[in-house]
């Protein structure tokens, strides 16, 4: 990954268009006098840098426009931000993880990033799309007790130097503490990314707030603590965006069946 920042404020002249692409995957914005046009060109997922360009080599026409957003007069600036998913994301490691009784482990799990563009300074949303949309999934103990999530096969690393960093994904550090007298096996974990802050490091790789989960007894509920401070091992980090859903006290209560599978 290079060190180019693909987010921030971008200036558009009348008739100008810009493109954010990852391989053949592309999101385009064009400014006209009284409207913004957007295009969403999808492709298979690839691991490449996100490139911002004027899209002169990409052919689009009026028939393929995804969105037309009308204003009396368009402003010359657009603000682009990376955002975390608008639902929780189920991460499925390549193999089950078993945390022995009385042990704690630090996991690192990556989840997809959304491309968000809004008018500046008015803050009117134009685009809110993932670079690659995860599949829909239901997570819970039954069709009644659970929630609609996104699902994504991912690795769950235990060492930070083993991470495979991607420009269109963010990494969430999760501390799991098994204070129970039984082992804890994790086949899937439901990561509440829509409650987390988003940060970038000096290489412009994206990170989220850290989560701490402690299993203490046979209770069906478990508390998730969302750290408000950035872990020292990741500093310095720059704040990028707030959670889609704020958690006033930085704590969430979840049924264990809706958290681990």
XYZ file of C-alpha atoms in Angstrom:
261
model
C 0.000 0.000 0.000
C 1.250 3.488 -0.810
C 0.979 6.536 1.423
C -1.578 8.429 -0.686
C -4.620 9.697 1.206
C -7.816 9.118 -0.782
C -10.086 10.975 1.636
C -10.458 14.652 2.543
C -11.765 17.737 0.729
C -11.739 17.767 -3.089
C -12.365 20.766 -5.355
C -14.427 20.316 -8.548
C -14.687 22.777 -11.415
C -17.973 22.813 -13.344
C -18.112 19.761 -15.591
C -15.209 18.076 -13.808
C -15.360 14.480 -12.623
C -13.141 12.509 -10.278
C -12.765 8.772 -9.810
C -11.820 6.634 -6.808
C -10.734 3.228 -8.105
C -9.335 -0.056 -6.810
C -8.378 -2.045 -9.863
C -11.514 -2.082 -12.043
C -13.749 -1.115 -9.106
C -14.630 2.576 -9.400
C -16.799 5.262 -7.812
C -17.148 8.489 -9.826
C -18.458 11.952 -9.015
C -19.179 14.733 -11.518
C -20.197 18.328 -10.834
C -22.629 20.261 -13.021
C -24.256 23.637 -12.417
C -27.277 22.354 -10.519
C -26.577 18.662 -9.906
C -24.034 16.060 -8.889
C -23.853 12.792 -10.826
C -22.480 9.568 -9.376
C -21.452 6.266 -10.957
C -20.801 2.954 -9.198
C -18.770 0.481 -11.284
C -18.397 -2.878 -9.558
C -15.855 -5.669 -10.022
C -14.363 -8.653 -8.249
C -12.476 -7.807 -5.068
C -8.758 -7.142 -5.498
C -5.985 -6.110 -3.133
C -4.695 -2.908 -4.700
C -4.246 0.725 -3.710
C -7.118 3.177 -3.897
C -6.279 5.653 -6.663
C -7.853 9.087 -7.131
C -7.865 10.313 -10.746
C -9.779 12.384 -13.298
C -11.036 9.130 -14.889
C -10.097 10.189 -18.434
C -9.514 6.549 -19.371
C -12.885 5.385 -18.007
C -15.922 5.547 -20.278
C -19.249 6.396 -18.624
C -22.424 7.905 -20.016
C -25.733 9.335 -18.847
C -27.481 5.956 -19.109
C -25.261 4.414 -16.428
C -25.621 7.191 -13.834
C -26.453 5.708 -10.426
C -27.430 8.963 -8.724
C -28.462 12.499 -9.682
C -28.474 14.932 -6.767
C -30.020 18.325 -7.460
C -29.161 21.665 -5.876
C -29.928 25.237 -6.877
C -26.199 25.792 -7.213
C -23.576 23.140 -6.555
C -20.670 24.036 -4.299
C -17.138 23.518 -5.569
C -16.037 21.172 -2.789
C -16.852 17.612 -1.795
C -15.722 15.921 1.407
C -14.853 12.225 1.117
C -14.471 10.019 4.189
C -13.895 6.349 4.926
C -16.629 4.971 7.190
C -17.181 1.669 8.925
C -20.154 -0.517 8.000
C -23.700 0.544 8.858
C -24.361 -2.814 10.565
C -22.312 -5.156 12.691
C -19.996 -7.469 10.747
C -19.699 -11.204 11.371
C -16.068 -12.231 11.041
C -15.469 -15.912 10.364
C -11.842 -16.957 10.956
C -10.374 -19.576 8.634
C -10.389 -22.076 11.524
C -12.044 -22.141 14.986
C -10.302 -20.341 17.847
C -10.286 -21.883 21.338
C -9.350 -19.706 24.310
C -8.512 -21.846 27.326
C -10.013 -21.209 30.761
C -8.386 -18.295 32.576
C -6.631 -16.999 29.460
C -6.932 -13.786 27.477
C -5.971 -13.132 23.897
C -5.646 -10.110 21.625
C -7.256 -10.623 18.217
C -6.974 -8.405 15.141
C -9.897 -8.605 12.721
C -10.331 -6.668 9.479
C -13.684 -5.474 8.128
C -14.734 -3.621 4.941
C -14.692 0.163 4.546
C -17.487 2.295 3.064
C -16.861 5.257 0.718
C -18.800 8.290 1.947
C -19.056 11.579 0.021
C -20.967 14.680 1.055
C -21.304 18.271 -0.102
C -19.045 20.720 1.696
C -19.691 22.618 3.879
C -23.414 21.693 3.936
C -22.847 18.011 4.701
C -25.478 16.553 2.339
C -24.804 12.886 1.543
C -24.116 11.935 -2.088
C -22.525 8.486 -1.768
C -22.468 5.907 1.040
C -21.190 2.660 -0.511
C -18.750 -0.110 0.387
C -15.900 -0.737 -2.006
C -17.069 -4.361 -1.891
C -20.361 -5.162 -0.216
C -20.294 -8.114 2.193
C -23.127 -10.631 2.062
C -26.174 -10.274 4.305
C -26.426 -12.672 7.226
C -28.550 -13.312 10.283
C -26.699 -13.820 13.561
C -28.374 -15.101 16.706
C -29.719 -18.109 18.545
C -32.963 -18.171 16.525
C -34.886 -16.363 13.788
C -36.428 -14.212 16.530
C -33.435 -13.571 18.804
C -30.703 -12.072 16.633
C -29.924 -9.324 14.142
C -29.290 -8.663 10.470
C -25.548 -8.278 9.886
C -22.929 -8.409 7.184
C -20.768 -11.511 6.923
C -17.148 -11.696 5.808
C -14.580 -14.482 5.833
C -11.446 -13.047 7.401
C -8.300 -13.966 9.224
C -8.066 -13.461 12.971
C -4.462 -12.678 13.801
C -2.927 -12.683 17.277
C 0.268 -10.799 16.389
C 0.304 -7.305 14.979
C 3.267 -8.045 12.704
C 1.258 -10.833 11.011
C -1.470 -8.473 9.822
C -2.242 -8.222 6.131
C -3.213 -4.569 5.764
C -5.562 -3.467 2.977
C -6.495 0.103 1.961
C -10.216 -0.724 1.716
C -10.406 -2.399 5.140
C -10.021 -1.356 8.774
C -8.507 -3.430 11.570
C -10.247 -3.840 14.931
C -8.215 -4.945 17.980
C -10.379 -7.195 20.180
C -9.246 -8.323 23.629
C -11.125 -11.480 24.682
C -10.771 -12.428 28.361
C -11.991 -15.891 29.306
C -12.376 -15.701 33.094
C -14.708 -18.700 33.035
C -13.577 -22.158 34.159
C -14.380 -23.551 30.718
C -12.689 -23.084 27.382
C -14.293 -20.702 24.888
C -14.459 -21.739 21.225
C -15.070 -19.067 18.611
C -16.238 -20.055 15.145
C -17.636 -16.610 14.371
C -17.538 -13.257 16.105
C -20.039 -10.429 15.633
C -17.999 -7.195 15.544
C -20.045 -4.034 16.343
C -18.116 -1.789 13.945
C -21.056 0.614 13.645
C -20.337 1.625 17.274
C -16.599 2.269 16.759
C -14.437 5.295 15.962
C -12.205 5.158 12.909
C -8.543 6.273 12.860
C -5.615 6.271 10.454
C -1.931 5.715 11.186
C 1.132 7.365 9.639
C 0.914 5.012 6.628
C -2.793 5.901 6.205
C -3.877 2.410 7.203
C -7.253 2.403 8.970
C -7.873 1.212 12.540
C -10.881 1.231 14.853
C -11.434 1.641 18.568
C -10.371 -1.385 20.606
C -13.015 -3.686 22.102
C -12.629 -5.664 25.340
C -14.902 -8.665 25.994
C -14.798 -10.662 29.240
C -16.596 -13.963 29.793
C -17.004 -14.542 33.531
C -19.731 -17.109 34.238
C -22.726 -18.926 32.790
C -24.619 -15.676 32.181
C -26.322 -15.382 28.804
C -25.257 -11.725 28.592
C -21.776 -10.292 28.152
C -20.445 -6.739 28.344
C -18.385 -5.178 25.564
C -16.193 -2.227 26.526
C -15.247 0.163 23.739
C -12.003 1.921 24.591
C -12.270 5.689 24.211
C -8.491 6.068 24.135
C -6.285 4.698 21.394
C -4.011 1.843 22.433
C -0.422 2.982 22.899
C 0.862 0.291 20.496
C -0.923 2.023 17.594
C 0.002 5.647 18.337
C 0.174 8.110 16.790
C -3.248 7.785 15.167
C -5.381 10.483 13.540
C -9.119 10.562 14.187
C -11.088 10.056 10.957
C -14.777 9.520 11.743
C -17.253 8.959 14.569
C -19.406 5.844 14.998
C -22.578 5.557 12.961
C -24.315 4.702 16.256
C -22.968 6.413 19.346
C -22.584 4.569 22.638
C -22.784 7.114 25.419
C -20.844 5.169 28.036
C -18.673 3.088 25.720
C -20.336 -0.120 26.903
C -22.639 -2.539 25.104
C -24.553 -5.486 26.544
C -25.001 -8.411 24.175
C -26.332 -11.936 24.480
C -23.355 -14.237 24.161
C -25.256 -16.157 21.462
C -25.462 -12.904 19.463
C -21.747 -12.259 19.874
C -19.969 -15.581 19.408
C -20.961 -18.497 17.235
